[in-house]
mmCIF file of C-alpha atoms in Angstrom:
data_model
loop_
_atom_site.group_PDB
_atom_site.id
_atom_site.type_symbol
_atom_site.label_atom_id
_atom_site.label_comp_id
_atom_site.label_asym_id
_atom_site.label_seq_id
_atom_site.Cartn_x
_atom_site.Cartn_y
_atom_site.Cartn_z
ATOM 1 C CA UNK I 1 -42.020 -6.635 61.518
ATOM 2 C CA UNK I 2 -44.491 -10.006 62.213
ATOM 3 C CA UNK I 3 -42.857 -12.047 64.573
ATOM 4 C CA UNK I 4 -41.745 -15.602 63.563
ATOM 5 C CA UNK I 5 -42.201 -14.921 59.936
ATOM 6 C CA UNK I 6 -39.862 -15.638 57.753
ATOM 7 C CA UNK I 7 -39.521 -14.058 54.346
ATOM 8 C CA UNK I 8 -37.884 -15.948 51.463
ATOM 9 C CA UNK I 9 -36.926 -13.324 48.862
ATOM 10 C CA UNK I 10 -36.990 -14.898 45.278
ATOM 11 C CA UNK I 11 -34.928 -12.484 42.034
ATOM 12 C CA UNK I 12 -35.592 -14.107 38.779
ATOM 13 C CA UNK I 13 -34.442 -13.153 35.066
ATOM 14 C CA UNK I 14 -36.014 -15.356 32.579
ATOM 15 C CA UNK I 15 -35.818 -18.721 34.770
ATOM 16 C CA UNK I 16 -39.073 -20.375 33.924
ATOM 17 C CA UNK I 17 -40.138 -23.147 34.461
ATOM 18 C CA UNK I 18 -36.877 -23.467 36.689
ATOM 19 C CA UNK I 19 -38.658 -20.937 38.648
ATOM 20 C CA UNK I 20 -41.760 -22.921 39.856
ATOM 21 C CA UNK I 21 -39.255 -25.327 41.870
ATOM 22 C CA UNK I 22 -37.827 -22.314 43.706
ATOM 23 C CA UNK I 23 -41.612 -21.300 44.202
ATOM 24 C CA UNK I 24 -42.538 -24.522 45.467
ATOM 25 C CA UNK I 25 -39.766 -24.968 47.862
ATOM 26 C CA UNK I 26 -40.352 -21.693 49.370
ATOM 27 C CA UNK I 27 -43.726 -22.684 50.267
ATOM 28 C CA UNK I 28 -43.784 -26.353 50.842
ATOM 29 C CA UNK I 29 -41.156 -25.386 54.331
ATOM 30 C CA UNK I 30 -42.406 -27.318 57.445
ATOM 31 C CA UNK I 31 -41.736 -24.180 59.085
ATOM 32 C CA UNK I 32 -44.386 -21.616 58.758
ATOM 33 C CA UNK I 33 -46.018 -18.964 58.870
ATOM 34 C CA UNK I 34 -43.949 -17.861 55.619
ATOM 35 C CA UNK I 35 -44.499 -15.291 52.830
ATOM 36 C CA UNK I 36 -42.890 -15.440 49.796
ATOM 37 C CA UNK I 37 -41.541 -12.233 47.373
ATOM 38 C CA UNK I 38 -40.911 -13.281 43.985
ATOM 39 C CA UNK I 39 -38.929 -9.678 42.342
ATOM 40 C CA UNK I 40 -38.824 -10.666 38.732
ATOM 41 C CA UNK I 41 -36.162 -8.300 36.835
ATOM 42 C CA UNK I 42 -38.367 -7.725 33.594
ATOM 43 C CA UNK I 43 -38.443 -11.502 32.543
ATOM 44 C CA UNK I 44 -39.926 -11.789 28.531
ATOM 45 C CA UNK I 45 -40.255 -15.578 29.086
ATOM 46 C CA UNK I 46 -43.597 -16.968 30.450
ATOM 47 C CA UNK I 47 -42.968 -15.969 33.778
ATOM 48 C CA UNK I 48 -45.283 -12.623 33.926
ATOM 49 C CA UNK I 49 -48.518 -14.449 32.987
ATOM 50 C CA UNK I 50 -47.511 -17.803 34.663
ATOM 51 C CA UNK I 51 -46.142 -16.535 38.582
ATOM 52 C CA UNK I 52 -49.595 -14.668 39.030
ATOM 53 C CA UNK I 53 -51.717 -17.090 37.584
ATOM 54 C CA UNK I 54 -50.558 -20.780 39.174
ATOM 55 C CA UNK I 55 -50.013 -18.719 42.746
ATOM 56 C CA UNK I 56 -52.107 -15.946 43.059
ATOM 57 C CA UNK I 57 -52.189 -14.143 46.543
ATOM 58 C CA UNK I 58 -50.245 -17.097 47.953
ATOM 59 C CA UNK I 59 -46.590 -15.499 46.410
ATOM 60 C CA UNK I 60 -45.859 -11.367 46.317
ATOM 61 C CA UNK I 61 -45.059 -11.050 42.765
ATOM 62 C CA UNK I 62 -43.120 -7.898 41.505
ATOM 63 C CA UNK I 63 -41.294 -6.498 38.601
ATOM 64 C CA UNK I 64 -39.317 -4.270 38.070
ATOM 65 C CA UNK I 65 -36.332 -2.979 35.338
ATOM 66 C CA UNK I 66 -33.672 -5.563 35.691
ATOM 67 C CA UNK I 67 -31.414 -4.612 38.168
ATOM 68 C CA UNK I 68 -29.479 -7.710 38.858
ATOM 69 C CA UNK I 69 -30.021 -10.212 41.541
ATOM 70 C CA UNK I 70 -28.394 -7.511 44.444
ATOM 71 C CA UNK I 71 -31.662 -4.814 42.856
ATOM 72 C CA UNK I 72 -33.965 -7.542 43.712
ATOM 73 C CA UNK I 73 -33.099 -8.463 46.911
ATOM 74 C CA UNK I 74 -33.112 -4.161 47.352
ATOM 75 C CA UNK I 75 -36.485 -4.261 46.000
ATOM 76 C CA UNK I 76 -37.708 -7.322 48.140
ATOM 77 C CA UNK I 77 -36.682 -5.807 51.049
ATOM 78 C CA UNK I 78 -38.837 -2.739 50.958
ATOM 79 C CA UNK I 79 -41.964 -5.172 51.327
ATOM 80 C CA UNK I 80 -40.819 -8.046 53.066
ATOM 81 C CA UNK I 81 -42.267 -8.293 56.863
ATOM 82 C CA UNK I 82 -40.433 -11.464 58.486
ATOM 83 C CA UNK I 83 -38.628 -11.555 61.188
ATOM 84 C CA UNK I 84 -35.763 -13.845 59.509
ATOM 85 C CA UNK I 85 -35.051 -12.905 55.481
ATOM 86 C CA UNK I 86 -33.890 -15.721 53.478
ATOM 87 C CA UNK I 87 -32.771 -14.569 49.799
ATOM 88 C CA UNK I 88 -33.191 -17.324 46.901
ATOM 89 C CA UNK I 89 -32.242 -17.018 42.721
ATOM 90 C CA UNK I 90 -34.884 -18.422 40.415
ATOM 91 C CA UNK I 91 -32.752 -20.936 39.268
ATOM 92 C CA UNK I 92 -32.345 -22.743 43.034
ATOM 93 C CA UNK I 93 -33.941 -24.226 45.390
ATOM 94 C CA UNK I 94 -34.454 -25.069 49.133
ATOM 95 C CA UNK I 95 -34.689 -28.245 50.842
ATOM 96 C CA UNK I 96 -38.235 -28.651 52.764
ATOM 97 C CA UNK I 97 -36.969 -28.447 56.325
ATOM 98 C CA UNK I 98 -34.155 -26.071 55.678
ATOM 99 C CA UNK I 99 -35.782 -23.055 57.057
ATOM 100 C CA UNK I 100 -37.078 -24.663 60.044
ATOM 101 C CA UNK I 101 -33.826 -25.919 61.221
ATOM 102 C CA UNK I 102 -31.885 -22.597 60.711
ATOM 103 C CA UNK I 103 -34.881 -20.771 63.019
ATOM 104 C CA UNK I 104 -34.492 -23.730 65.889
ATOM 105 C CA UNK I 105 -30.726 -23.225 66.581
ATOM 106 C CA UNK I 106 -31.768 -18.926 66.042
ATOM 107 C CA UNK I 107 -35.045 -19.280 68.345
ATOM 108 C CA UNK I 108 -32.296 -21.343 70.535
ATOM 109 C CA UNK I 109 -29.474 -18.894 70.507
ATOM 110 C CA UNK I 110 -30.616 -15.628 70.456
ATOM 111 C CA UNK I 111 -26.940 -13.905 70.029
ATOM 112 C CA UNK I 112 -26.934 -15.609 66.591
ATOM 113 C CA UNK I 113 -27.755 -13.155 64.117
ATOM 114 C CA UNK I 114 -26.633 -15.114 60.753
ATOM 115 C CA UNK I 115 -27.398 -19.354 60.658
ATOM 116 C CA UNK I 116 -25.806 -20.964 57.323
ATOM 117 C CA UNK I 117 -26.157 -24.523 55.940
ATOM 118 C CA UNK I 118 -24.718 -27.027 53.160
ATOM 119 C CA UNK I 119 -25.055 -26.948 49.244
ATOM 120 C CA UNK I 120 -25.911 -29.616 46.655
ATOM 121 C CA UNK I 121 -25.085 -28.283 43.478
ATOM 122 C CA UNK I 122 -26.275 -30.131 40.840
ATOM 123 C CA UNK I 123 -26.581 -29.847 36.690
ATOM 124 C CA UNK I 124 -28.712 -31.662 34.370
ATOM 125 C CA UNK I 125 -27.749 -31.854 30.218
ATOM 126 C CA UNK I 126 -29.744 -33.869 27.781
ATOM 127 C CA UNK I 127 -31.535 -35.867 30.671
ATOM 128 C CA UNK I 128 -27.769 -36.641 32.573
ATOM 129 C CA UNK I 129 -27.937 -35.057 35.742
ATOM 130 C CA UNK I 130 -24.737 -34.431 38.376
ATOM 131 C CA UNK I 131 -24.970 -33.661 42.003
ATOM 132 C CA UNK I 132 -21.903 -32.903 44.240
ATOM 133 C CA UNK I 133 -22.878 -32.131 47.839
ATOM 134 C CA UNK I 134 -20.455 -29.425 49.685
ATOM 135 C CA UNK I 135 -21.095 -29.768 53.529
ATOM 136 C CA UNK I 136 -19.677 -26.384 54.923
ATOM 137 C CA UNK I 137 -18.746 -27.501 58.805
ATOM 138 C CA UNK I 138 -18.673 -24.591 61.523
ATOM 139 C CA UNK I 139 -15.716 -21.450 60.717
ATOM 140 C CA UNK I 140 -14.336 -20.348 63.759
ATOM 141 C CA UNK I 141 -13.364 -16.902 61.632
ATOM 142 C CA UNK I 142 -15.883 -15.695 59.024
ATOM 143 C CA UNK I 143 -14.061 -12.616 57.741
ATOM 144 C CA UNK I 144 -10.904 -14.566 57.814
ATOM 145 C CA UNK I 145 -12.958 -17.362 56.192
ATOM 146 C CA UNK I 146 -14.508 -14.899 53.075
ATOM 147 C CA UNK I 147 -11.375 -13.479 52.394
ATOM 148 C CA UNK I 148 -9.204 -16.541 52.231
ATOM 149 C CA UNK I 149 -11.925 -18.623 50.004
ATOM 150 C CA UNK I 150 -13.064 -15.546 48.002
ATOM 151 C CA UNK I 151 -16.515 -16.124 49.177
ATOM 152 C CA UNK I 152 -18.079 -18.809 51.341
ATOM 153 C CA UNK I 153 -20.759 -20.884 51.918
ATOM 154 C CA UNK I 154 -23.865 -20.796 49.429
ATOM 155 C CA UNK I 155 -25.350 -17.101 49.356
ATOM 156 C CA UNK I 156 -28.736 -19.332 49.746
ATOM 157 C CA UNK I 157 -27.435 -21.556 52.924
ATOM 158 C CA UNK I 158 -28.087 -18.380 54.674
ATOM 159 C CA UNK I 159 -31.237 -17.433 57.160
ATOM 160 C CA UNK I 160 -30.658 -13.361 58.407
ATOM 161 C CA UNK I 161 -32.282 -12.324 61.047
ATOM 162 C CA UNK I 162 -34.214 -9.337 60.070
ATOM 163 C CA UNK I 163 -30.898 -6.922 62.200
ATOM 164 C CA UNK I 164 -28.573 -8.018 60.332
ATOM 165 C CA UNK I 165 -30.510 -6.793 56.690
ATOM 166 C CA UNK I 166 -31.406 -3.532 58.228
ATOM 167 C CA UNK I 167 -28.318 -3.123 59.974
ATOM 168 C CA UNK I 168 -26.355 -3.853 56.260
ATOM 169 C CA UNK I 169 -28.246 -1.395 54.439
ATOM 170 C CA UNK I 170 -28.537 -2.024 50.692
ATOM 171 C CA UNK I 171 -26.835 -5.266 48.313
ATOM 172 C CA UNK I 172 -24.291 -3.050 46.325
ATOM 173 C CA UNK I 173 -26.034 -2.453 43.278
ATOM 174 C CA UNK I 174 -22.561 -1.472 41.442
ATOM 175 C CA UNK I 175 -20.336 -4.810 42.100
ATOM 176 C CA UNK I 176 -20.712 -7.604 40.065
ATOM 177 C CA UNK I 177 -20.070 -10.190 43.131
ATOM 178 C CA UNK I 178 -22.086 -8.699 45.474
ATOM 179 C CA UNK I 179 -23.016 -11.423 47.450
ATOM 180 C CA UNK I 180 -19.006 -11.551 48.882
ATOM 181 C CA UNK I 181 -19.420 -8.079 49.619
ATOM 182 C CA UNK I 182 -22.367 -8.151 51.623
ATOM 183 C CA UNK I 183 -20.830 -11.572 53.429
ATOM 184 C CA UNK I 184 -17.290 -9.202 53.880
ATOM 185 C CA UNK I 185 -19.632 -6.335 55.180
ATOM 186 C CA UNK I 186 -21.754 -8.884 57.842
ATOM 187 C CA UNK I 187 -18.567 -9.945 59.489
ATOM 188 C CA UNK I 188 -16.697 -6.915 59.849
ATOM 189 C CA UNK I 189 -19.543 -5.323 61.573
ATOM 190 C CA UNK I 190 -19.307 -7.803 64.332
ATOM 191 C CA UNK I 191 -22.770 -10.154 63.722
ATOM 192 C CA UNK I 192 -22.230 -13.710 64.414
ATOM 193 C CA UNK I 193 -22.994 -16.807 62.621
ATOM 194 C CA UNK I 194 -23.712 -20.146 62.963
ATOM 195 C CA UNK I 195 -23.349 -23.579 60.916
ATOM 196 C CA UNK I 196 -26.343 -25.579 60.618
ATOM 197 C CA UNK I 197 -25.754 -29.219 59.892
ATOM 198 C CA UNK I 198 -27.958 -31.054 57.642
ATOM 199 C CA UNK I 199 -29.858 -27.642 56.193
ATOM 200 C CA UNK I 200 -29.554 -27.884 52.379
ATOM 201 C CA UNK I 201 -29.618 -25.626 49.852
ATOM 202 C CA UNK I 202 -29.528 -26.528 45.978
ATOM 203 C CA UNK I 203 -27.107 -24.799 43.628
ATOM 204 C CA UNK I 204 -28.343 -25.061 39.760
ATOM 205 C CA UNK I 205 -24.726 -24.642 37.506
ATOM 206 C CA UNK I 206 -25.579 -23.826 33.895
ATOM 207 C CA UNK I 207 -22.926 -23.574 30.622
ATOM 208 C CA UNK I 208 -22.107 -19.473 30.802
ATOM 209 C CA UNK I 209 -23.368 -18.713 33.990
ATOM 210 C CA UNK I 210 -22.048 -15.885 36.236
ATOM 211 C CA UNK I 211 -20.141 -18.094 38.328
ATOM 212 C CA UNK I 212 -18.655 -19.708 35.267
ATOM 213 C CA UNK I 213 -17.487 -16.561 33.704
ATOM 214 C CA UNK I 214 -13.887 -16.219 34.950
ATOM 215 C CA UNK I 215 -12.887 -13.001 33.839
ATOM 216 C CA UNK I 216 -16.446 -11.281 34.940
ATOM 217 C CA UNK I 217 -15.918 -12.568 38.130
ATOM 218 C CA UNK I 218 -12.324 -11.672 38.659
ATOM 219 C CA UNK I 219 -13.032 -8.572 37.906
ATOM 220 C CA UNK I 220 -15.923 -8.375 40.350
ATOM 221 C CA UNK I 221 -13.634 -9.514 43.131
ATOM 222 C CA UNK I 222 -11.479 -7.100 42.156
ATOM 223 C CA UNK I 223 -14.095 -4.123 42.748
ATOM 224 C CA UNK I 224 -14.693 -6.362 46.413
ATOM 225 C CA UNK I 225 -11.155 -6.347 47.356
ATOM 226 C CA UNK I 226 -10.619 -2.312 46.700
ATOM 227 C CA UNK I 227 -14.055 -1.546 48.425
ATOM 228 C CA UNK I 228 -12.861 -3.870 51.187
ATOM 229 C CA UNK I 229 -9.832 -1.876 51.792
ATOM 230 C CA UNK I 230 -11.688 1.054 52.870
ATOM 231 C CA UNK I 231 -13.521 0.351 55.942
ATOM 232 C CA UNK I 232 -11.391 -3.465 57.038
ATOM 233 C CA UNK I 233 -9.043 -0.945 59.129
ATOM 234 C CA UNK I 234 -7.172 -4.012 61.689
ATOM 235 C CA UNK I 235 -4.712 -6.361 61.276
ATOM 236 C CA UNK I 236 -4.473 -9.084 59.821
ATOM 237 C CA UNK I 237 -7.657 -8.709 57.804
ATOM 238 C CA UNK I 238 -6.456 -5.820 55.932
ATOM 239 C CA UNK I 239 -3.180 -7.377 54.530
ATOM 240 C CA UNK I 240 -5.344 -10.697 53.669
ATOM 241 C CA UNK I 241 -7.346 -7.823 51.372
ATOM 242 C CA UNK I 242 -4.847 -5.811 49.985
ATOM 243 C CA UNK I 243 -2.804 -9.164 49.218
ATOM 244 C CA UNK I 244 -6.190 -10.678 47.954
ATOM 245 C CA UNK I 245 -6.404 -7.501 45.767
ATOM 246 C CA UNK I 246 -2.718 -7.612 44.468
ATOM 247 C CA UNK I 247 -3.275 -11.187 43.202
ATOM 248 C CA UNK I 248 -6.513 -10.601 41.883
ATOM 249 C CA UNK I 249 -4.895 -7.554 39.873
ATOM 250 C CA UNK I 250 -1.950 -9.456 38.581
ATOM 251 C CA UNK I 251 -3.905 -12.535 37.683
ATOM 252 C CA UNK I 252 -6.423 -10.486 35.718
ATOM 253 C CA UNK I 253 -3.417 -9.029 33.514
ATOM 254 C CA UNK I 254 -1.985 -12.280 32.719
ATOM 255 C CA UNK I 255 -5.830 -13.108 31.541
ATOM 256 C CA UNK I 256 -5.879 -9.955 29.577
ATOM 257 C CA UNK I 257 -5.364 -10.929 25.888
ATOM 258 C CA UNK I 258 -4.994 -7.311 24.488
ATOM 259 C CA UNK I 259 -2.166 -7.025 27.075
ATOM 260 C CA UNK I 260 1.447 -7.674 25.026
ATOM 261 C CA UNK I 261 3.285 -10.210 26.663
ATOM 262 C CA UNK I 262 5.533 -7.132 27.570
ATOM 263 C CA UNK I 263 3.127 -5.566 29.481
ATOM 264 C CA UNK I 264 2.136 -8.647 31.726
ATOM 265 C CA UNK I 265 5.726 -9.171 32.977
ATOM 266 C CA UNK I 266 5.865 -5.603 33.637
ATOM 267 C CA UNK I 267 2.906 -6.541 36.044
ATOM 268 C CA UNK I 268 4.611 -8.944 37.449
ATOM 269 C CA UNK I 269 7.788 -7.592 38.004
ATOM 270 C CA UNK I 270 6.038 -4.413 39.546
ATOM 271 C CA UNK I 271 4.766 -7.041 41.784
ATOM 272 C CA UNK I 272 7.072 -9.220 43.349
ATOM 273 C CA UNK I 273 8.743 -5.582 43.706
ATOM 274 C CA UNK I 274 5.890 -4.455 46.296
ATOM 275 C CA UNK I 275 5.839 -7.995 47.545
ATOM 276 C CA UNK I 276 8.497 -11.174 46.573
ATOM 277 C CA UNK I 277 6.190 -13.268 48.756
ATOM 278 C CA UNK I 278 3.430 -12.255 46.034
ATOM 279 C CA UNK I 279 5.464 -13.622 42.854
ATOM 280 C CA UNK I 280 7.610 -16.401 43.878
ATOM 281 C CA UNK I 281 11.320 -16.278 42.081
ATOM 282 C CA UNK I 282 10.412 -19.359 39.766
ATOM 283 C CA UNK I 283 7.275 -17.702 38.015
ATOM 284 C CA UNK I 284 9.281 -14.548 37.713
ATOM 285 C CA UNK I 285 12.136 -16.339 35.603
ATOM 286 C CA UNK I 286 9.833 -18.328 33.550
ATOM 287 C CA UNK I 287 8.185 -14.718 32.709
ATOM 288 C CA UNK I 288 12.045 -13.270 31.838
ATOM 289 C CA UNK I 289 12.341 -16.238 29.546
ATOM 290 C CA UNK I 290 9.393 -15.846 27.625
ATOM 291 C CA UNK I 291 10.023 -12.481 27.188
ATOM 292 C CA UNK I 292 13.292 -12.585 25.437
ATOM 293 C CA UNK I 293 11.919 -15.797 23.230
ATOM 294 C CA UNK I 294 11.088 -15.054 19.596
ATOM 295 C CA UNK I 295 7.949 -14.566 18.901
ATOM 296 C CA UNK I 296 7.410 -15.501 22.190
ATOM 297 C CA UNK I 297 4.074 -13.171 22.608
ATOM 298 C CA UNK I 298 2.182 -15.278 19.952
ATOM 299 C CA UNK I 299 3.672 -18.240 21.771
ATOM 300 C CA UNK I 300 2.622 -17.077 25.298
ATOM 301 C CA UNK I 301 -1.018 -16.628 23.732
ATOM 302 C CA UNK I 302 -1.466 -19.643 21.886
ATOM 303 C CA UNK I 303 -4.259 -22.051 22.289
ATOM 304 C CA UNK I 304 -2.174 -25.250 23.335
ATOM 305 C CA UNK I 305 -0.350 -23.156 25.536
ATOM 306 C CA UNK I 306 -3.769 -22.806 27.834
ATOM 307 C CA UNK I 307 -1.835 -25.467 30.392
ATOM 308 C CA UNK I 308 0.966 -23.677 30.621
ATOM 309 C CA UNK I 309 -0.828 -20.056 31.467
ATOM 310 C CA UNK I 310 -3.062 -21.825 34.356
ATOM 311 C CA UNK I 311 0.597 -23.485 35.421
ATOM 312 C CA UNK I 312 1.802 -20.023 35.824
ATOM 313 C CA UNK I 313 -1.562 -18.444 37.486
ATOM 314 C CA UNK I 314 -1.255 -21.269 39.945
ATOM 315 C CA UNK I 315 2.993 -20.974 40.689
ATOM 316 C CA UNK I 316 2.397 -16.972 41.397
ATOM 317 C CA UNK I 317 0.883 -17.993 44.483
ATOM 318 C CA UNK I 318 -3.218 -17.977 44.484
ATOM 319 C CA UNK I 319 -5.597 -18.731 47.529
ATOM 320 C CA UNK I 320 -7.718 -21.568 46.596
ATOM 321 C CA UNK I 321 -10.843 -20.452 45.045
ATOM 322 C CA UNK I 322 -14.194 -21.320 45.924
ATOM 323 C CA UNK I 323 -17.507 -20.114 44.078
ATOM 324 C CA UNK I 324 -19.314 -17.372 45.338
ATOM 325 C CA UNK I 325 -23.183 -18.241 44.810
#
């Protein structure tokens, strides 16, 4: 380990030329010394010939098979020195004096092991571009705070110290929102974290995304939330979790179009039978209803009837929901 060094670990999948901002911002940081690990997951865009050739020894460029954003991070992490990891998608970026701020308050503080910061996210179409800044404020509860929002702040508004990585062991290769699990992981074990006003982070949101992908990701939380249940052992963190996986079950039913109509309120009624508070009484008669309505499964399943679904979804009793990035 070199002390004060802090290594920004960049996974990319086709992103150029998105990629050379994320590049950039990793090595334009006031702080320094800084070296910077771009793992590209067996890109077939211009990004082979174009990371070595604009940067040579300045960036460590890899490849590898593509093994998601949680392989790269695995893969960075076998050459990455620093004493405080910072892990970045090719799509995103970092503001200049992000890094330098998060090491202050962790040079500062030295029973910090985890420093997190604010998110712009921000989309561009056709030459239109739209930023909404999410300032994250200090959590006096961090597991309490990943279960309840599903996630947290920005995976990227994060600076580790190099402790916490080792002491996590591997990104979970196998879960499609690995980035809550990790977070869920991190706070359990006891590390502590910090907010860090003013340190931004830049989200890129693109039509089809991961993030965007509702069933994908319900399904990854899903995976989280029964992973979750077997080492969160104390109360109350374990019922948030098993009710966060109950919901998460029920709600991915009532998504599922090859489920009959039928089916679903069976779901449902099994339930509000494990828990009423789960299903409240009025989303549990409108399901008796429909069921007994004519045709009521093509009805349940048209099109226009899209409001009326998310009406449901949102009556059964759902914790708000927050990206995980």
């Amino acid at each position: 380990m070199a002390s004060d060094l802090v290594s920004i670990v960049i996974v990319c999948y086709n992103n150029w030329p998105d990629l050379e901002l994320a590049i950039e911002s990793a090595l334009c940081q006031s702080y320094q010394p800084i070296e910077v690990i771009v793992v590209d997951n067996d890109s077939s865009d211009a990004t082979p010939s174009e990371v070595p050739l604009r940067y040579g020894d300045r960036v460590h460029y890899l490849r590898q098979a593509n093994r998601g954003d949680s392989g790269g991070y695995n893969t960075g992490m076998q050459v990455a020195a620093g004493e405080f990891i910072q892990f970045l998608d090719g799509d995103d970026f970092l503001a200049p004096n992000k890094i330098e701020k998060q090491v202050a308050i962790l040079r500062d503080q030295p029973q910090l092991d985890v420093v997190y910061g604010d998110m712009r996210q921000f989309q561009s179409y056709g030459g239109a571009a739209y930023w909404e800044d999410w300032e994250t404020g200090e959590y006096e509860d961090m597991l309490q705070t990943f279960i309840i929002s599903d996630g947290g702040p920005a995976y990227h508004s994060y600076l580790y110290r190099r402790r916490v990585v080792e002491g996590l062991g591997n990104w979970d290769e196998t879960l499609y929102t690995s980035d809550l699990d990790y977070w869920l992981r991190a706070a359990w074990a006891g590390y502590r974290f910090r907010y860090c006003p003013g340190s931004w982070c830049f989200y890129r949101r693109r039509p089809g995304q991961m993030t965007t992908n509702s069933m994908a990701m319900m399904r990854g939380r899903e995976a989280v939330w029964a992973k979750a249940l077997d080492y969160i052992t104390s109360e109350p963190y374990r019922s948030m979790v098993l009710d966060k996986l109950t919901h998460t079950r029920f709600r991915l039913a009532m998504m599922d179009r090859e489920l009959t109509l039928r089916q679903a309120f069976g779901k449902l009624a099994l339930a509000r039978a494990a828990d009423p508070s789960i299903v409240n009484l009025l989303s549990y008669t409108v399901g008796a209803v429909l069921i007994v309505l004519p045709g009521s499964g093509f009805l349940f399943r048209a099109r226009w009837m899209k409001p009326v679904r998310h009406w449901i979804s949102r009556i059964i009793g759902t914790y708000p929901e927050r990206s995980s990035e």
